[in-house]
PDB file of C-alpha atoms in Angstrom:
ATOM      1  CA  MET M   6     -49.672-122.215-103.306  1.00 36.00           C
ATOM      2  CA  THR M   7     -50.605-118.744-104.388  1.00 37.00           C
ATOM      3  CA  SER M   8     -49.879-115.604-102.477  1.00 41.00           C
ATOM      4  CA  SER M   9     -52.697-113.200-101.937  1.00 43.00           C
ATOM      5  CA  HIS M  10     -51.917-109.724-100.779  1.00 46.00           C
ATOM      6  CA  SER M  11     -54.750-107.562 -99.630  1.00 45.00           C
ATOM      7  CA  GLY M  12     -52.755-104.978 -97.657  1.00 48.00           C
ATOM      8  CA  PRO M  13     -51.430-101.619 -98.781  1.00 53.00           C
ATOM      9  CA  THR M  14     -49.617-101.326-102.088  1.00 58.00           C
ATOM     10  CA  ALA M  15     -46.010-100.196-102.059  1.00 68.00           C
ATOM     11  CA  ASP M  16     -45.643 -96.570-103.054  1.00 81.00           C
ATOM     12  CA  PHE M  17     -42.010 -95.583-102.753  1.00 90.00           C
ATOM     13  CA  ALA M  18     -42.699 -92.344-104.644  1.00 90.00           C
ATOM     14  CA  THR M  19     -44.506 -90.850-101.632  1.00 92.00           C
ATOM     15  CA  LYS M  20     -41.938 -89.561 -99.132  1.00 96.00           C
ATOM     16  CA  PRO M  21     -43.454 -89.473 -95.634  1.00 96.00           C
ATOM     17  CA  VAL M  22     -42.449 -87.751 -92.420  1.00 97.00           C
ATOM     18  CA  LEU M  23     -42.287 -90.326 -89.607  1.00 98.00           C
ATOM     19  CA  VAL M  24     -42.092 -89.117 -86.014  1.00 98.00           C
ATOM     20  CA  GLY M  25     -40.975 -91.030 -82.934  1.00 97.00           C
ATOM     21  CA  GLU M  26     -40.097 -89.961 -79.406  1.00 97.00           C
ATOM     22  CA  LYS M  27     -36.430 -89.307 -80.203  1.00 97.00           C
ATOM     23  CA  VAL M  28     -36.216 -88.892 -83.981  1.00 98.00           C
ATOM     24  CA  ARG M  29     -38.097 -87.440 -86.901  1.00 98.00           C
ATOM     25  CA  LEU M  30     -37.557 -89.012 -90.319  1.00 98.00           C
ATOM     26  CA  ARG M  31     -38.139 -86.604 -93.172  1.00 98.00           C
ATOM     27  CA  PRO M  32     -37.421 -86.339 -96.901  1.00 97.00           C
ATOM     28  CA  PHE M  33     -33.981 -85.075 -97.878  1.00 96.00           C
ATOM     29  CA  THR M  34     -33.338 -81.769 -99.643  1.00 95.00           C
ATOM     30  CA  GLU M  35     -30.190 -80.569-101.341  1.00 93.00           C
ATOM     31  CA  GLU M  36     -29.625 -78.267 -98.343  1.00 94.00           C
ATOM     32  CA  ASP M  37     -28.790 -81.400 -96.334  1.00 95.00           C
ATOM     33  CA  ALA M  38     -25.653 -81.995 -98.428  1.00 92.00           C
ATOM     34  CA  PRO M  39     -23.127 -80.075 -96.261  1.00 92.00           C
ATOM     35  CA  GLU M  40     -24.189 -81.854 -93.066  1.00 92.00           C
ATOM     36  CA  MET M  41     -24.270 -85.251 -94.796  1.00 92.00           C
ATOM     37  CA  ALA M  42     -20.764 -84.557 -96.167  1.00 89.00           C
ATOM     38  CA  VAL M  43     -19.502 -84.245 -92.583  1.00 89.00           C
ATOM     39  CA  ILE M  44     -21.313 -87.454 -91.568  1.00 90.00           C
ATOM     40  CA  LEU M  45     -19.974 -89.384 -94.571  1.00 87.00           C
ATOM     41  CA  GLU M  46     -16.402 -88.318 -93.731  1.00 85.00           C
ATOM     42  CA  ASP M  47     -16.670 -89.811 -90.234  1.00 79.00           C
ATOM     43  CA  GLU M  48     -14.156 -92.632 -89.748  1.00 82.00           C
ATOM     44  CA  GLU M  49     -16.699 -94.996 -88.187  1.00 81.00           C
ATOM     45  CA  VAL M  50     -19.252 -94.373 -90.963  1.00 82.00           C
ATOM     46  CA  ARG M  51     -16.576 -95.157 -93.567  1.00 74.00           C
ATOM     47  CA  ARG M  52     -15.495 -98.306 -91.734  1.00 73.00           C
ATOM     48  CA  PHE M  53     -18.964 -99.760 -91.234  1.00 74.00           C
ATOM     49  CA  THR M  54     -20.131 -98.954 -94.768  1.00 71.00           C
ATOM     50  CA  GLY M  55     -17.048-100.726 -96.124  1.00 64.00           C
ATOM     51  CA  GLU M  56     -15.536 -97.638 -97.757  1.00 65.00           C
ATOM     52  CA  PRO M  57     -12.529 -96.736 -95.595  1.00 55.00           C
ATOM     53  CA  THR M  58     -10.540 -95.143 -98.413  1.00 54.00           C
ATOM     54  CA  ALA M  59     -13.343 -93.600-100.463  1.00 54.00           C
ATOM     55  CA  PRO M  60     -12.498 -90.145-101.803  1.00 58.00           C
ATOM     56  CA  ALA M  61     -14.176 -87.158-100.208  1.00 61.00           C
ATOM     57  CA  PHE M  62     -17.594 -86.440-101.645  1.00 68.00           C
ATOM     58  CA  GLU M  63     -17.873 -83.263-103.685  1.00 78.00           C
ATOM     59  CA  GLU M  64     -20.562 -80.962-102.340  1.00 80.00           C
ATOM     60  CA  ARG M  65     -22.010 -80.534-105.843  1.00 85.00           C
ATOM     61  CA  ARG M  66     -22.399 -84.294-106.188  1.00 88.00           C
ATOM     62  CA  LEU M  67     -23.973 -84.581-102.740  1.00 88.00           C
ATOM     63  CA  ARG M  68     -26.393 -81.716-103.500  1.00 90.00           C
ATOM     64  CA  GLU M  69     -27.480 -83.547-106.662  1.00 91.00           C
ATOM     65  CA  TRP M  70     -27.817 -86.843-104.789  1.00 92.00           C
ATOM     66  CA  TYR M  71     -29.782 -85.591-101.768  1.00 93.00           C
ATOM     67  CA  GLY M  72     -31.742 -83.140-103.882  1.00 92.00           C
ATOM     68  CA  SER M  73     -32.954 -86.017-106.075  1.00 93.00           C
ATOM     69  CA  ARG M  74     -33.991 -88.421-103.290  1.00 93.00           C
ATOM     70  CA  GLY M  75     -37.526 -87.046-103.251  1.00 92.00           C
ATOM     71  CA  THR M  76     -38.150 -88.020-106.879  1.00 92.00           C
ATOM     72  CA  GLN M  77     -37.042 -91.656-106.682  1.00 92.00           C
ATOM     73  CA  PRO M  78     -40.050 -93.917-107.347  1.00 92.00           C
ATOM     74  CA  ASP M  79     -38.335 -97.175-106.345  1.00 92.00           C
ATOM     75  CA  ARG M  80     -36.607 -96.328-103.059  1.00 95.00           C
ATOM     76  CA  LEU M  81     -37.155 -94.353 -99.885  1.00 97.00           C
ATOM     77  CA  ASP M  82     -34.292 -92.280 -98.453  1.00 97.00           C
ATOM     78  CA  LEU M  83     -35.128 -90.335 -95.289  1.00 98.00           C
ATOM     79  CA  ALA M  84     -33.044 -87.996 -93.151  1.00 97.00           C
ATOM     80  CA  VAL M  85     -32.770 -88.890 -89.457  1.00 97.00           C
ATOM     81  CA  VAL M  86     -33.221 -85.771 -87.320  1.00 97.00           C
ATOM     82  CA  ASP M  87     -32.605 -85.704 -83.560  1.00 97.00           C
ATOM     83  CA  ARG M  88     -35.811 -84.232 -82.126  1.00 97.00           C
ATOM     84  CA  ALA M  89     -33.969 -82.946 -79.038  1.00 95.00           C
ATOM     85  CA  ASN M  90     -32.025 -80.350 -81.018  1.00 96.00           C
ATOM     86  CA  GLY M  91     -33.203 -80.531 -84.646  1.00 96.00           C
ATOM     87  CA  THR M  92     -29.824 -81.817 -85.859  1.00 96.00           C
ATOM     88  CA  LEU M  93     -29.509 -84.039 -88.931  1.00 97.00           C
ATOM     89  CA  VAL M  94     -27.644 -87.114 -87.672  1.00 96.00           C
ATOM     90  CA  GLY M  95     -27.896 -89.653 -90.507  1.00 95.00           C
ATOM     91  CA  GLU M  96     -30.108 -91.518 -92.936  1.00 96.00           C
ATOM     92  CA  VAL M  97     -32.305 -94.583 -93.314  1.00 97.00           C
ATOM     93  CA  VAL M  98     -33.017 -96.149 -96.698  1.00 97.00           C
ATOM     94  CA  LEU M  99     -35.346 -98.766 -98.157  1.00 97.00           C
ATOM     95  CA  TYR M 100     -33.939 -99.723-101.573  1.00 96.00           C
ATOM     96  CA  GLU M 101     -33.530-102.556-104.096  1.00 95.00           C
ATOM     97  CA  TRP M 102     -37.307-102.850-104.236  1.00 94.00           C
ATOM     98  CA  ASP M 103     -38.387-106.196-105.675  1.00 94.00           C
ATOM     99  CA  GLU M 104     -42.028-105.440-106.458  1.00 92.00           C
ATOM    100  CA  PRO M 105     -43.212-108.959-107.488  1.00 94.00           C
ATOM    101  CA  ASN M 106     -41.842-110.425-104.249  1.00 96.00           C
ATOM    102  CA  ARG M 107     -42.791-107.415-102.083  1.00 96.00           C
ATOM    103  CA  SER M 108     -39.317-107.146-100.639  1.00 97.00           C
ATOM    104  CA  CYS M 109     -36.527-104.621-100.349  1.00 97.00           C
ATOM    105  CA  ALA M 110     -33.207-104.031 -98.651  1.00 98.00           C
ATOM    106  CA  PHE M 111     -32.558-101.666 -95.751  1.00 98.00           C
ATOM    107  CA  ARG M 112     -29.518 -99.668 -94.754  1.00 95.00           C
ATOM    108  CA  THR M 113     -28.763 -96.894 -92.315  1.00 94.00           C
ATOM    109  CA  LEU M 114     -25.870 -94.771 -91.201  1.00 92.00           C
ATOM    110  CA  LEU M 115     -25.532 -92.391 -88.279  1.00 92.00           C
ATOM    111  CA  GLY M 116     -22.853 -89.797 -87.664  1.00 91.00           C
ATOM    112  CA  PRO M 117     -21.200 -89.249 -84.270  1.00 90.00           C
ATOM    113  CA  ARG M 118     -23.983 -86.983 -82.962  1.00 87.00           C
ATOM    114  CA  GLY M 119     -26.564 -89.724 -83.514  1.00 88.00           C
ATOM    115  CA  ARG M 120     -24.906 -92.618 -81.712  1.00 87.00           C
ATOM    116  CA  ASP M 121     -25.395 -94.411 -78.405  1.00 85.00           C
ATOM    117  CA  ARG M 122     -28.743 -92.835 -77.499  1.00 91.00           C
ATOM    118  CA  GLY M 123     -31.198 -95.207 -79.177  1.00 92.00           C
ATOM    119  CA  LEU M 124     -31.768 -92.918 -82.160  1.00 94.00           C
ATOM    120  CA  GLY M 125     -30.716 -95.562 -84.685  1.00 93.00           C
ATOM    121  CA  THR M 126     -32.936 -98.222 -83.153  1.00 94.00           C
ATOM    122  CA  GLU M 127     -35.952 -95.913 -83.181  1.00 96.00           C
ATOM    123  CA  ALA M 128     -35.237 -94.712 -86.728  1.00 97.00           C
ATOM    124  CA  THR M 129     -34.957 -98.323 -87.904  1.00 97.00           C
ATOM    125  CA  ARG M 130     -38.197 -99.247 -86.145  1.00 97.00           C
ATOM    126  CA  LEU M 131     -40.018 -96.293 -87.764  1.00 98.00           C
ATOM    127  CA  ILE M 132     -38.959 -96.953 -91.364  1.00 98.00           C
ATOM    128  CA  VAL M 133     -39.303-100.744 -91.129  1.00 98.00           C
ATOM    129  CA  GLY M 134     -42.766-100.298 -89.618  1.00 97.00           C
ATOM    130  CA  HIS M 135     -43.640 -97.973 -92.494  1.00 97.00           C
ATOM    131  CA  GLY M 136     -42.407-100.614 -94.937  1.00 97.00           C
ATOM    132  CA  PHE M 137     -44.677-103.297 -93.525  1.00 97.00           C
ATOM    133  CA  GLU M 138     -47.676-101.312 -92.325  1.00 96.00           C
ATOM    134  CA  ARG M 139     -47.976 -98.706 -95.109  1.00 95.00           C
ATOM    135  CA  LEU M 140     -46.100-100.127 -98.101  1.00 95.00           C
ATOM    136  CA  GLY M 141     -47.299-103.712 -97.720  1.00 95.00           C
ATOM    137  CA  LEU M 142     -43.848-105.277 -97.911  1.00 97.00           C
ATOM    138  CA  HIS M 143     -43.387-108.959 -97.127  1.00 98.00           C
ATOM    139  CA  ARG M 144     -39.628-109.013 -96.411  1.00 98.00           C
ATOM    140  CA  ILE M 145     -36.952-106.460 -95.523  1.00 98.00           C
ATOM    141  CA  SER M 146     -33.330-107.581 -95.524  1.00 98.00           C
ATOM    142  CA  LEU M 147     -29.932-106.124 -94.708  1.00 98.00           C
ATOM    143  CA  GLY M 148     -26.275-106.988 -94.409  1.00 96.00           C
ATOM    144  CA  VAL M 149     -24.091-105.973 -91.463  1.00 95.00           C
ATOM    145  CA  PHE M 150     -20.344-106.457 -91.226  1.00 94.00           C
ATOM    146  CA  ALA M 151     -19.194-108.765 -88.423  1.00 93.00           C
ATOM    147  CA  PHE M 152     -17.035-106.013 -86.905  1.00 89.00           C
ATOM    148  CA  ASN M 153     -20.139-103.887 -86.224  1.00 91.00           C
ATOM    149  CA  PRO M 154     -21.820-105.655 -83.276  1.00 90.00           C
ATOM    150  CA  ARG M 155     -23.557-102.441 -82.116  1.00 87.00           C
ATOM    151  CA  ALA M 156     -25.533-102.221 -85.375  1.00 90.00           C
ATOM    152  CA  ARG M 157     -26.364-105.921 -85.254  1.00 93.00           C
ATOM    153  CA  ARG M 158     -27.756-105.534 -81.721  1.00 91.00           C
ATOM    154  CA  ALA M 159     -29.892-102.582 -82.849  1.00 91.00           C
ATOM    155  CA  TYR M 160     -31.265-104.624 -85.768  1.00 96.00           C
ATOM    156  CA  GLU M 161     -32.026-107.576 -83.471  1.00 96.00           C
ATOM    157  CA  LYS M 162     -33.864-105.235 -81.055  1.00 95.00           C
ATOM    158  CA  VAL M 163     -36.178-104.291 -83.938  1.00 97.00           C
ATOM    159  CA  GLY M 164     -36.771-107.923 -84.952  1.00 98.00           C
ATOM    160  CA  PHE M 165     -34.218-108.686 -87.674  1.00 98.00           C
ATOM    161  CA  VAL M 166     -33.081-112.325 -87.605  1.00 98.00           C
ATOM    162  CA  ALA M 167     -29.692-113.568 -88.795  1.00 97.00           C
ATOM    163  CA  GLU M 168     -30.165-115.894 -91.749  1.00 97.00           C
ATOM    164  CA  GLY M 169     -26.664-116.474 -93.058  1.00 97.00           C
ATOM    165  CA  VAL M 170     -23.114-115.269 -93.448  1.00 97.00           C
ATOM    166  CA  GLU M 171     -21.351-113.974 -96.523  1.00 97.00           C
ATOM    167  CA  ARG M 172     -17.876-115.194 -95.671  1.00 97.00           C
ATOM    168  CA  GLU M 173     -14.987-112.760 -96.149  1.00 97.00           C
ATOM    169  CA  ALA M 174     -17.180-110.269 -98.009  1.00 94.00           C
ATOM    170  CA  LEU M 175     -14.988-107.231 -97.260  1.00 92.00           C
ATOM    171  CA  LEU M 176     -11.230-106.711 -97.333  1.00 91.00           C
ATOM    172  CA  TYR M 177     -10.615-104.078 -94.659  1.00 88.00           C
ATOM    173  CA  GLU M 178      -7.088-102.945 -93.783  1.00 86.00           C
ATOM    174  CA  GLY M 179      -5.646-106.297 -94.840  1.00 92.00           C
ATOM    175  CA  ALA M 180      -8.219-108.455 -93.023  1.00 92.00           C
ATOM    176  CA  TRP M 181     -11.197-110.316 -94.450  1.00 96.00           C
ATOM    177  CA  ILE M 182     -14.504-109.433 -92.752  1.00 94.00           C
ATOM    178  CA  ASP M 183     -17.698-111.505 -92.873  1.00 96.00           C
ATOM    179  CA  ALA M 184     -21.098-109.941 -93.517  1.00 96.00           C
ATOM    180  CA  VAL M 185     -24.110-111.227 -91.593  1.00 97.00           C
ATOM    181  CA  MET M 186     -27.316-111.294 -93.629  1.00 98.00           C
ATOM    182  CA  MET M 187     -30.489-110.529 -91.669  1.00 98.00           C
ATOM    183  CA  SER M 188     -34.175-110.114 -92.447  1.00 98.00           C
ATOM    184  CA  VAL M 189     -37.578-109.563 -90.917  1.00 98.00           C
ATOM    185  CA  LEU M 190     -40.887-110.763 -92.408  1.00 98.00           C
ATOM    186  CA  ASP M 191     -44.311-109.142 -92.362  1.00 98.00           C
ATOM    187  CA  ARG M 192     -45.850-111.848 -90.148  1.00 98.00           C
ATOM    188  CA  GLU M 193     -43.006-111.447 -87.628  1.00 98.00           C
ATOM    189  CA  TRP M 194     -43.490-107.681 -87.628  1.00 98.00           C
ATOM    190  CA  ALA M 195     -47.253-108.131 -87.153  1.00 97.00           C
ATOM    191  CA  ALA M 196     -46.536-110.227 -84.026  1.00 97.00           C
ATOM    192  CA  HIS M 197     -44.023-107.888 -82.349  1.00 97.00           C
ATOM    193  CA  ARG M 198     -44.245-104.465 -84.092  1.00 96.00           C
ATOM    194  CA  GLY M 199     -40.497-103.991 -83.750  1.00 96.00           C
ATOM    195  CA  HIS M 200     -40.332-105.117 -80.082  1.00 96.00           C
ATOM    196  CA  PRO M 201     -39.530-108.861 -80.204  1.00 93.00           C
TER     197      PRO M 201
END
């Protein structure tokens, strides 16, 4: 069976601005580094990204990192901005692009000012929709640690389906934590557009 793809062609080099009711996703600049440093130091961000004891990020390193996101041809990193007040609250990322199989991985993180108001769900819906509708992806996958049920619920609201468990994938404060692997496919997205 051959796969024919007549939709859009993935172009991760183009960095869009995506606007929803609650959030605006925009390309990063190096000026975002100080605010992202604060977000990355947040205890919950460290816990749910599996880096509880990571050293503090140097501002110079963060300026280089966020300043270079706009030139990456194989991934899409976008800042999540709260439209209510213009505050940068986190990031969404499509990465690990597998061009022949039209797939990539997804990750997101939100600081304290971006939580519990539906911003993460909307941001996820916007970038995943962009991945399917504009980049022509077939599959978007992610991993979420079992001790982060809030994120898992947000992913399920957008249409991600659990497909397996990486048992004891993270050693966190002396305890082994599973990671739940999830994905959404283009045909599923076409049926529900992020509202299953």
